[in-house]
Amino acid sequence: MSAQGVSLYAEHIAARQRGVEAALAATGHDALVISSGQPFTYFADDQDAPFREVGHFAHWVPLRGPHHLLLLRPGAKPRLVRVAPEDYWYEQAPLGAPFWADDFELHEVPTRDAAWKLARTGGRIAYIGDEPELARANGVDGAACNPPALVARLDWDRAYKSDYEVACLEEAEKIASWGHRAALAAFDAGGSELEIHLAYVQALGCTEAELPYPTIIAHDEKGAILHYTGKRAQRNGRVLLIDAGAKHLGYGSDITRTWTRKDCNPRFRELVKGMDKLQQKLCDKVVPGLPYPDLHAAAHVLIGDLLHEIGVLRIRGEDAFGEGLTSPFFPHGLGHFLGIQVHDVGGRQKEPSGDVVPPPAHSPFLRTTRRIEEHQVFTIEPGCYFIEMLLRGPKVGRHAELVDWKLVDELLPFGGVRIEDNLLVTAAGHRNLTRTFI
């Protein structure tokens, strides 16, 4: 990492220290231990799921692996205890000299018990992680294991990205762009979903387990399945919906594009072009102070107008949204916080204490209900889909005459369209982290 990057990281750690000290004081704790987590073993099996570090641990340090501990105390340098067991079954890579090492009082031990001996301290200790039984065995009160008030304050802080975090997110955007370009080339060459997926990970130079989430690579009608993860071998799809990201030092990108071939239905091609323009209009609306649900409502109106323009709806967007007629075509939220986790924490919090702002009744799946503020990073991902199960109600209800069902049937085989960018909120508005690269 460059000297500037190391400096940004030091500033990031200093900000984390200030935040933890304030959170501990507000919640009546003297110290905090955060675990990197433990492996999850499949039921009645001896194989582990791909390991992912606890988010609050990864917020401090990009140290991979389970059972590490971080001890945080007011006025003291963070103590990081790396568990490096002697093990001939799995590779035990040496730590080396990572750029972050000087920011911690660093120890290396062979066992979890040895790690906890170094993490124990006097006073009222809180613990965050998925090994509370170990915490209790080492003197942490049960009520202080993942205490909601403390976790809420740290979740709140994670919504505001430091310059170091923004740099990591931008690098994840750049890396993902390599994969998206490779995927588009594979699609243009007639590649199958599986071949496109393989082109994507090869371009990134990583394994599937190293991605921030499983790729969504859907041809044609499968694009109407919001979290489709199948990888069919059939080639020459007419539509490609690809939702895929990359990771850098624990931070992930989340990018979606929809591409069409020239032999695709012309109305659907028009829908894809319109959605791209619509998505950029929504990005242009992002400014500090705007409640995110208002932006989500604007997306419904714009999608209703687009469906009206191509002939699917017989009424304009404002009326369609008011009648609940846009939701069957746009059933998910407009976006979510992005950071260490792809769906990052705190999106519905009202304040640091943990009170939440529920999503509007018409959009129960909206993950972000906070007011937009500087230093937040979130996605903007409007979509329009032809999902048979969601269209059953409008087809037989009082809205039936407001939809051109013949055109809907014509578009059903092409699935859906989604366009997704990742935005950083600035004092003046926003910066699109995605469009710089793709």
Short mmCIF file of C-alpha atoms in Angstrom, two decimals:
data_model
loop_
_atom_site.label_atom_id
_atom_site.label_comp_id
_atom_site.label_asym_id
_atom_site.label_seq_id
_atom_site.Cartn_x
_atom_site.Cartn_y
_atom_site.Cartn_z
CA MET A 1 0.00 0.00 0.00
CA SER A 2 1.19 3.53 -0.77
CA ALA A 3 2.35 5.94 1.92
CA GLN A 4 -0.88 7.89 1.41
CA GLY A 5 -2.91 4.70 1.91
CA VAL A 6 -1.05 3.89 5.13
CA SER A 7 -1.77 7.43 6.36
CA LEU A 8 -5.45 7.07 5.49
CA TYR A 9 -5.56 3.80 7.40
CA ALA A 10 -3.98 5.39 10.48
CA GLU A 11 -6.65 8.12 10.36
CA HIS A 12 -9.32 5.41 9.98
CA ILE A 13 -8.07 3.61 13.10
CA ALA A 14 -7.93 6.86 15.08
CA ALA A 15 -11.56 7.56 14.14
CA ARG A 16 -12.57 4.03 15.12
CA GLN A 17 -10.86 4.50 18.50
CA ARG A 18 -12.76 7.73 19.14
CA GLY A 19 -16.02 6.10 18.16
CA VAL A 20 -15.51 3.10 20.42
CA GLU A 21 -14.51 5.28 23.37
CA ALA A 22 -17.70 7.32 22.97
CA ALA A 23 -19.83 4.17 22.59
CA LEU A 24 -18.30 2.56 25.67
CA ALA A 25 -18.88 5.68 27.75
CA ALA A 26 -22.50 5.94 26.57
CA THR A 27 -23.28 2.30 27.37
CA GLY A 28 -21.42 1.86 30.65
CA HIS A 29 -18.57 -0.41 29.55
CA ASP A 30 -14.85 -0.09 30.22
CA ALA A 31 -13.48 -2.20 27.34
CA LEU A 32 -14.57 -4.11 24.27
CA VAL A 33 -13.38 -7.42 22.83
CA ILE A 34 -14.29 -8.17 19.22
CA SER A 35 -13.78 -11.63 17.73
CA SER A 36 -13.06 -12.29 14.07
CA GLY A 37 -15.52 -15.19 14.33
CA GLN A 38 -15.57 -18.93 14.19
CA PRO A 39 -16.06 -21.31 11.24
CA PHE A 40 -19.57 -22.52 10.55
CA THR A 41 -19.81 -26.28 10.04
CA TYR A 42 -22.68 -27.66 7.99
CA PHE A 43 -25.20 -29.72 9.95
CA ALA A 44 -24.32 -33.42 10.29
CA ASP A 45 -21.18 -32.84 8.22
CA ASP A 46 -17.49 -32.18 8.78
CA GLN A 47 -17.11 -29.43 6.18
CA ASP A 48 -17.15 -25.73 6.92
CA ALA A 49 -18.94 -23.02 4.97
CA PRO A 50 -16.68 -20.37 3.43
CA PHE A 51 -15.48 -18.25 6.34
CA ARG A 52 -16.33 -14.57 6.63
CA GLU A 53 -15.00 -12.35 9.39
CA VAL A 54 -17.34 -10.60 11.84
CA GLY A 55 -18.13 -7.21 10.33
CA HIS A 56 -17.12 -5.15 13.36
CA PHE A 57 -13.74 -6.90 13.47
CA ALA A 58 -13.17 -6.34 9.75
CA HIS A 59 -14.08 -2.66 10.25
CA TRP A 60 -10.82 -2.35 12.19
CA VAL A 61 -8.36 -4.63 10.45
CA PRO A 62 -8.20 -6.70 7.21
CA LEU A 63 -6.84 -9.77 8.99
CA ARG A 64 -8.29 -12.96 7.57
CA GLY A 65 -9.15 -16.07 9.54
CA PRO A 66 -11.12 -17.20 12.60
CA HIS A 67 -10.69 -16.78 16.35
CA HIS A 68 -8.56 -13.61 16.33
CA LEU A 69 -9.37 -11.10 19.08
CA LEU A 70 -9.25 -7.32 19.24
CA LEU A 71 -9.14 -5.63 22.68
CA LEU A 72 -10.20 -1.98 22.69
CA ARG A 73 -9.76 0.25 25.74
CA PRO A 74 -10.04 4.02 26.16
CA GLY A 75 -6.68 5.71 25.88
CA ALA A 76 -4.83 2.49 24.96
CA LYS A 77 -3.41 1.24 21.69
CA PRO A 78 -5.68 -1.48 20.23
CA ARG A 79 -4.41 -4.95 21.13
CA LEU A 80 -4.73 -7.45 18.27
CA VAL A 81 -4.22 -11.14 19.05
CA ARG A 82 -3.75 -13.35 16.01
CA VAL A 83 -4.49 -17.04 16.48
CA ALA A 84 -2.08 -19.06 14.30
CA PRO A 85 -2.38 -22.73 15.26
CA GLU A 86 0.18 -25.36 14.36
CA ASP A 87 -1.78 -27.33 11.78
CA TYR A 88 -0.59 -29.58 8.97
CA TRP A 89 -4.06 -29.98 7.43
CA TYR A 90 -4.38 -26.38 6.25
CA GLU A 91 -1.92 -23.75 5.09
CA GLN A 92 -0.67 -21.52 7.88
CA ALA A 93 0.68 -18.51 6.02
CA PRO A 94 3.04 -16.26 7.99
CA LEU A 95 1.74 -12.82 8.84
CA GLY A 96 4.66 -11.02 7.23
CA ALA A 97 4.74 -7.24 7.55
CA PRO A 98 1.25 -5.95 6.68
CA PHE A 99 0.75 -2.21 6.29
CA TRP A 100 -1.55 -2.08 9.31
CA ALA A 101 0.72 -3.81 11.86
CA ASP A 102 2.13 -0.63 13.45
CA ASP A 103 -1.35 0.56 14.41
CA PHE A 104 -1.79 -2.31 16.88
CA GLU A 105 -0.14 -3.92 19.84
CA LEU A 106 0.22 -7.18 17.94
CA HIS A 107 0.50 -10.66 19.47
CA GLU A 108 0.50 -14.12 17.88
CA VAL A 109 -0.62 -17.22 19.79
CA PRO A 110 -1.37 -20.85 18.86
CA THR A 111 -4.76 -21.31 20.58
CA ARG A 112 -8.03 -19.56 21.37
CA ASP A 113 -7.42 -19.98 25.10
CA ALA A 114 -4.06 -18.24 24.77
CA ALA A 115 -5.73 -15.43 22.84
CA TRP A 116 -8.28 -14.88 25.58
CA LYS A 117 -5.55 -14.67 28.23
CA LEU A 118 -4.26 -11.62 26.35
CA ALA A 119 -7.73 -10.17 25.78
CA ARG A 120 -8.91 -10.30 29.39
CA THR A 121 -8.82 -7.03 31.26
CA GLY A 122 -10.37 -5.55 34.37
CA GLY A 123 -13.65 -3.70 34.65
CA ARG A 124 -16.88 -4.06 32.74
CA ILE A 125 -15.97 -5.82 29.47
CA ALA A 126 -18.30 -6.05 26.47
CA TYR A 127 -17.94 -8.63 23.73
CA ILE A 128 -19.04 -8.61 20.06
CA GLY A 129 -18.84 -11.77 18.00
CA ASP A 130 -20.24 -15.24 17.45
CA GLU A 131 -18.32 -17.01 20.25
CA PRO A 132 -20.20 -15.74 23.34
CA GLU A 133 -19.65 -19.02 25.18
CA LEU A 134 -15.89 -18.37 25.13
CA ALA A 135 -16.45 -14.80 26.22
CA ARG A 136 -18.55 -15.91 29.19
CA ALA A 137 -15.95 -18.54 30.10
CA ASN A 138 -13.38 -15.76 30.21
CA GLY A 139 -15.23 -13.46 32.55
CA VAL A 140 -17.56 -11.49 30.29
CA ASP A 141 -21.04 -11.12 31.75
CA GLY A 142 -23.73 -12.76 29.61
CA ALA A 143 -25.64 -9.47 29.29
CA ALA A 144 -22.47 -7.85 27.90
CA CYS A 145 -22.19 -10.30 25.01
CA ASN A 146 -23.37 -8.46 21.90
CA PRO A 147 -25.16 -5.81 24.00
CA PRO A 148 -27.78 -4.19 21.74
CA ALA A 149 -27.10 -0.58 22.80
CA LEU A 150 -23.37 -0.85 22.09
CA VAL A 151 -23.84 -2.75 18.83
CA ALA A 152 -26.37 -0.15 17.66
CA ARG A 153 -23.90 2.70 18.21
CA LEU A 154 -21.17 0.90 16.30
CA ASP A 155 -23.61 0.01 13.51
CA TRP A 156 -24.54 3.68 13.27
CA ASP A 157 -20.91 4.70 12.93
CA ARG A 158 -20.31 2.21 10.13
CA ALA A 159 -22.68 4.17 7.88
CA TYR A 160 -20.11 6.99 7.63
CA LYS A 161 -17.14 5.93 5.55
CA SER A 162 -13.63 7.18 6.21
CA ASP A 163 -11.32 8.19 3.37
CA TYR A 164 -9.54 4.84 3.78
CA GLU A 165 -12.82 2.98 3.36
CA VAL A 166 -13.74 5.01 0.27
CA ALA A 167 -10.36 4.17 -1.25
CA CYS A 168 -11.00 0.46 -0.61
CA LEU A 169 -14.48 0.68 -2.09
CA GLU A 170 -13.15 2.43 -5.19
CA GLU A 171 -10.56 -0.30 -5.67
CA ALA A 172 -13.32 -2.91 -5.38
CA GLU A 173 -15.25 -1.02 -8.08
CA LYS A 174 -12.23 -1.07 -10.39
CA ILE A 175 -11.60 -4.78 -9.86
CA ALA A 176 -15.27 -5.62 -10.50
CA SER A 177 -15.18 -3.60 -13.74
CA TRP A 178 -12.59 -6.03 -15.13
CA GLY A 179 -15.06 -8.86 -14.56
CA HIS A 180 -18.04 -7.00 -16.00
CA ARG A 181 -16.15 -6.24 -19.20
CA ALA A 182 -15.06 -9.87 -19.50
CA ALA A 183 -18.62 -11.04 -18.84
CA LEU A 184 -20.03 -8.77 -21.56
CA ALA A 185 -17.45 -10.08 -24.04
CA ALA A 186 -18.42 -13.67 -23.16
CA PHE A 187 -22.11 -12.81 -23.59
CA ASP A 188 -21.48 -11.18 -26.96
CA ALA A 189 -19.66 -14.36 -28.00
CA GLY A 190 -22.73 -16.46 -27.15
CA GLY A 191 -21.43 -17.77 -23.84
CA SER A 192 -23.61 -19.67 -21.40
CA GLU A 193 -24.36 -18.43 -17.89
CA LEU A 194 -21.63 -20.74 -16.59
CA GLU A 195 -19.11 -19.55 -19.18
CA ILE A 196 -19.88 -15.92 -18.37
CA HIS A 197 -19.44 -16.62 -14.65
CA LEU A 198 -16.09 -18.30 -15.29
CA ALA A 199 -14.98 -15.37 -17.45
CA TYR A 200 -15.91 -13.03 -14.60
CA VAL A 201 -13.92 -14.77 -11.85
CA GLN A 202 -10.98 -15.36 -14.17
CA ALA A 203 -10.81 -11.65 -14.96
CA LEU A 204 -10.78 -10.89 -11.22
CA GLY A 205 -8.21 -13.60 -10.53
CA CYS A 206 -10.13 -14.97 -7.57
CA THR A 207 -12.25 -17.92 -6.49
CA GLU A 208 -16.02 -17.78 -6.00
CA ALA A 209 -15.53 -17.85 -2.23
CA GLU A 210 -13.52 -14.62 -2.43
CA LEU A 211 -16.38 -12.67 -4.02
CA PRO A 212 -18.50 -10.46 -1.76
CA TYR A 213 -21.62 -12.43 -2.77
CA PRO A 214 -22.52 -15.18 -5.29
CA THR A 215 -22.76 -13.83 -8.82
CA ILE A 216 -26.19 -13.40 -10.39
CA ILE A 217 -25.74 -14.19 -14.08
CA ALA A 218 -29.10 -14.65 -15.74
CA HIS A 219 -30.11 -15.18 -19.33
CA ASP A 220 -33.56 -14.18 -20.51
CA GLU A 221 -36.44 -15.28 -18.23
CA LYS A 222 -34.10 -16.06 -15.30
CA GLY A 223 -33.50 -12.32 -14.96
CA ALA A 224 -36.93 -12.17 -13.29
CA ILE A 225 -35.55 -14.19 -10.34
CA LEU A 226 -34.10 -11.51 -8.10
CA HIS A 227 -31.45 -13.70 -6.44
CA TYR A 228 -30.91 -16.21 -9.23
CA THR A 229 -27.66 -18.16 -8.73
CA GLY A 230 -28.06 -20.98 -11.26
CA LYS A 231 -25.45 -21.32 -13.99
CA ARG A 232 -27.11 -22.93 -17.00
CA ALA A 233 -25.06 -24.36 -19.86
CA GLN A 234 -27.39 -23.14 -22.62
CA ARG A 235 -25.69 -20.61 -24.85
CA ASN A 236 -26.77 -17.60 -26.92
CA GLY A 237 -29.07 -15.83 -24.49
CA ARG A 238 -30.79 -12.71 -25.80
CA VAL A 239 -30.58 -10.85 -22.48
CA LEU A 240 -27.88 -10.86 -19.81
CA LEU A 241 -28.57 -9.54 -16.32
CA ILE A 242 -25.33 -9.65 -14.32
CA ASP A 243 -25.16 -8.62 -10.67
CA ALA A 244 -21.60 -9.13 -9.43
CA GLY A 245 -19.00 -7.40 -7.32
CA ALA A 246 -15.45 -7.68 -6.00
CA LYS A 247 -13.63 -7.25 -2.69
CA HIS A 248 -10.61 -5.25 -1.62
CA LEU A 249 -9.29 -5.44 1.95
CA GLY A 250 -12.71 -6.64 3.07
CA TYR A 251 -14.78 -3.95 1.31
CA GLY A 252 -17.14 -4.96 -1.48
CA SER A 253 -18.63 -3.49 -4.61
CA ASP A 254 -22.11 -4.38 -5.88
CA ILE A 255 -22.73 -3.64 -9.56
CA THR A 256 -25.57 -4.70 -11.88
CA ARG A 257 -25.88 -4.27 -15.61
CA THR A 258 -28.40 -5.57 -18.15
CA TRP A 259 -27.29 -6.17 -21.73
CA THR A 260 -29.25 -7.26 -24.79
CA ARG A 261 -28.39 -8.77 -28.15
CA LYS A 262 -29.60 -7.22 -31.38
CA ASP A 263 -32.12 -10.04 -31.90
CA CYS A 264 -33.81 -9.25 -28.57
CA ASN A 265 -37.37 -7.92 -28.51
CA PRO A 266 -37.21 -4.21 -29.51
CA ARG A 267 -39.64 -3.17 -26.73
CA PHE A 268 -37.44 -4.88 -24.16
CA ARG A 269 -34.33 -3.20 -25.59
CA GLU A 270 -36.18 0.10 -25.24
CA LEU A 271 -36.96 -0.77 -21.63
CA VAL A 272 -33.27 -1.46 -20.89
CA LYS A 273 -32.15 1.84 -22.43
CA GLY A 274 -34.86 3.70 -20.54
CA MET A 275 -33.90 2.05 -17.25
CA ASP A 276 -30.28 3.14 -17.65
CA LYS A 277 -31.35 6.77 -18.17
CA LEU A 278 -33.84 6.52 -15.31
CA GLN A 279 -31.18 5.14 -12.96
CA GLN A 280 -28.88 8.07 -13.70
CA LYS A 281 -31.75 10.51 -13.03
CA LEU A 282 -32.17 8.91 -9.61
CA CYS A 283 -28.45 9.20 -8.93
CA ASP A 284 -28.65 12.90 -9.81
CA LYS A 285 -31.24 13.38 -7.05
CA VAL A 286 -28.87 12.18 -4.30
CA VAL A 287 -28.03 15.06 -1.92
CA PRO A 288 -27.55 15.27 1.85
CA GLY A 289 -30.79 15.76 3.74
CA LEU A 290 -33.07 13.75 1.46
CA PRO A 291 -34.85 10.84 3.17
CA TYR A 292 -33.92 7.69 1.30
CA PRO A 293 -37.57 6.50 1.15
CA ASP A 294 -38.37 9.65 -0.87
CA LEU A 295 -35.78 8.58 -3.43
CA HIS A 296 -37.31 5.11 -3.47
CA ALA A 297 -40.77 6.60 -4.11
CA ALA A 298 -39.33 8.69 -6.96
CA ALA A 299 -38.01 5.46 -8.49
CA HIS A 300 -41.51 3.98 -8.49
CA VAL A 301 -42.90 7.02 -10.30
CA LEU A 302 -40.14 7.01 -12.91
CA ILE A 303 -40.50 3.27 -13.51
CA GLY A 304 -44.26 3.74 -13.89
CA ASP A 305 -43.62 6.48 -16.47
CA LEU A 306 -41.21 4.22 -18.36
CA LEU A 307 -43.73 1.37 -18.42
CA HIS A 308 -46.31 3.85 -19.69
CA GLU A 309 -43.98 5.08 -22.43
CA ILE A 310 -43.32 1.59 -23.79
CA GLY A 311 -47.02 0.71 -23.60
CA VAL A 312 -47.23 -1.72 -20.67
CA LEU A 313 -49.22 0.64 -18.43
CA ARG A 314 -52.12 2.77 -19.62
CA ILE A 315 -51.64 5.37 -16.87
CA ARG A 316 -48.65 7.50 -15.96
CA GLY A 317 -46.20 6.81 -13.15
CA GLU A 318 -47.65 9.00 -10.40
CA ASP A 319 -51.10 7.44 -10.78
CA ALA A 320 -49.67 3.93 -11.17
CA PHE A 321 -47.64 4.32 -7.96
CA GLY A 322 -50.67 5.66 -6.12
CA GLU A 323 -52.69 2.64 -7.25
CA GLY A 324 -49.97 0.22 -6.14
CA LEU A 325 -49.48 -0.85 -9.74
CA THR A 326 -45.72 -0.28 -9.90
CA SER A 327 -44.86 -2.67 -7.07
CA PRO A 328 -45.51 -5.89 -9.06
CA PHE A 329 -42.95 -4.67 -11.60
CA PHE A 330 -40.51 -3.22 -9.03
CA PRO A 331 -40.84 -5.40 -5.92
CA HIS A 332 -37.54 -4.69 -4.14
CA GLY A 333 -35.95 -1.69 -2.48
CA LEU A 334 -34.02 0.92 -4.43
CA GLY A 335 -30.78 0.21 -2.62
CA HIS A 336 -28.82 -0.47 0.55
CA PHE A 337 -25.77 0.63 2.49
CA LEU A 338 -22.48 -0.79 1.21
CA GLY A 339 -19.19 -1.41 2.98
CA ILE A 340 -17.68 -4.33 4.86
CA GLN A 341 -20.96 -6.14 4.21
CA VAL A 342 -22.72 -5.90 0.86
CA HIS A 343 -25.97 -5.16 2.67
CA ASP A 344 -24.22 -3.09 5.31
CA VAL A 345 -25.62 -2.50 8.77
CA GLY A 346 -27.61 0.44 10.13
CA GLY A 347 -29.73 1.16 7.08
CA ARG A 348 -32.97 1.48 9.06
CA GLN A 349 -31.58 3.17 12.18
CA LYS A 350 -33.16 6.42 13.27
CA GLU A 351 -30.43 7.36 15.75
CA PRO A 352 -27.32 5.89 17.40
CA SER A 353 -29.34 4.38 20.26
CA GLY A 354 -30.83 1.86 17.86
CA ASP A 355 -34.40 3.05 17.26
CA VAL A 356 -35.43 2.27 13.68
CA VAL A 357 -37.42 3.88 10.90
CA PRO A 358 -39.62 1.10 9.43
CA PRO A 359 -39.94 0.83 5.66
CA PRO A 360 -43.10 2.23 4.07
CA ALA A 361 -46.04 -0.16 3.89
CA HIS A 362 -45.91 -0.25 0.09
CA SER A 363 -42.22 -1.28 0.12
CA PRO A 364 -41.58 -3.66 3.03
CA PHE A 365 -38.26 -4.85 1.57
CA LEU A 366 -36.62 -1.41 1.51
CA ARG A 367 -33.37 -1.84 3.46
CA THR A 368 -32.49 1.87 3.75
CA THR A 369 -34.85 4.28 5.50
CA ARG A 370 -32.34 6.77 6.92
CA ARG A 371 -31.89 10.36 5.87
CA ILE A 372 -29.09 10.69 3.31
CA GLU A 373 -25.93 12.18 4.84
CA GLU A 374 -22.40 13.02 3.79
CA HIS A 375 -19.92 10.09 3.86
CA GLN A 376 -22.60 7.43 3.39
CA VAL A 377 -22.12 4.88 0.60
CA PHE A 378 -25.12 3.07 -0.82
CA THR A 379 -26.45 1.49 -3.99
CA ILE A 380 -29.01 2.85 -6.43
CA GLU A 381 -30.56 -0.12 -8.23
CA PRO A 382 -33.96 0.38 -9.84
CA GLY A 383 -35.38 -2.62 -11.64
CA CYS A 384 -38.34 -3.70 -13.72
CA TYR A 385 -39.32 -7.36 -13.99
CA PHE A 386 -42.02 -9.54 -15.48
CA ILE A 387 -42.70 -11.99 -12.66
CA GLU A 388 -45.73 -14.13 -13.32
CA MET A 389 -46.61 -14.73 -9.65
CA LEU A 390 -46.63 -10.98 -8.88
CA LEU A 391 -48.77 -10.16 -11.91
CA ARG A 392 -51.57 -12.60 -11.06
CA GLY A 393 -53.34 -10.13 -8.78
CA PRO A 394 -53.37 -7.15 -11.17
CA LYS A 395 -54.37 -9.43 -14.03
CA VAL A 396 -57.69 -10.36 -12.42
CA GLY A 397 -58.27 -7.38 -10.12
CA ARG A 398 -59.56 -3.88 -10.61
CA HIS A 399 -56.33 -2.85 -12.32
CA ALA A 400 -56.62 -5.40 -15.12
CA GLU A 401 -57.74 -2.82 -17.70
CA LEU A 402 -54.78 -0.56 -16.89
CA VAL A 403 -52.22 -3.04 -18.23
CA ASP A 404 -51.56 -4.23 -21.78
CA TRP A 405 -51.42 -7.94 -20.97
CA LYS A 406 -50.62 -8.93 -24.54
CA LEU A 407 -47.45 -6.85 -24.33
CA VAL A 408 -46.65 -8.26 -20.90
CA ASP A 409 -46.87 -11.79 -22.33
CA GLU A 410 -44.56 -10.69 -25.13
CA LEU A 411 -41.97 -9.43 -22.64
CA LEU A 412 -42.19 -12.27 -20.08
CA PRO A 413 -39.54 -14.44 -21.83
CA PHE A 414 -36.94 -11.68 -21.35
CA GLY A 415 -37.16 -11.65 -17.55
CA GLY A 416 -36.24 -8.23 -16.29
CA VAL A 417 -33.77 -5.38 -16.15
CA ARG A 418 -31.77 -3.91 -13.26
CA ILE A 419 -29.07 -1.23 -13.29
CA GLU A 420 -27.00 -0.68 -10.14
CA ASP A 421 -24.31 1.84 -9.20
CA ASN A 422 -22.56 2.55 -5.88
CA LEU A 423 -22.63 6.17 -4.68
CA LEU A 424 -20.64 8.16 -2.12
CA VAL A 425 -22.55 11.08 -0.64
CA THR A 426 -20.56 14.33 -0.58
CA ALA A 427 -21.28 17.74 0.91
CA ALA A 428 -22.36 19.02 -2.50
CA GLY A 429 -24.25 15.93 -3.64
CA HIS A 430 -22.61 12.65 -4.54
CA ARG A 431 -19.85 10.88 -6.43
CA ASN A 432 -20.69 7.83 -8.52
CA LEU A 433 -17.99 5.26 -7.67
CA THR A 434 -19.14 2.85 -10.38
CA ARG A 435 -19.46 4.93 -13.55
CA THR A 436 -15.81 5.95 -13.27
CA PHE A 437 -14.93 2.40 -14.31
CA ILE A 438 -17.91 0.92 -16.18
#
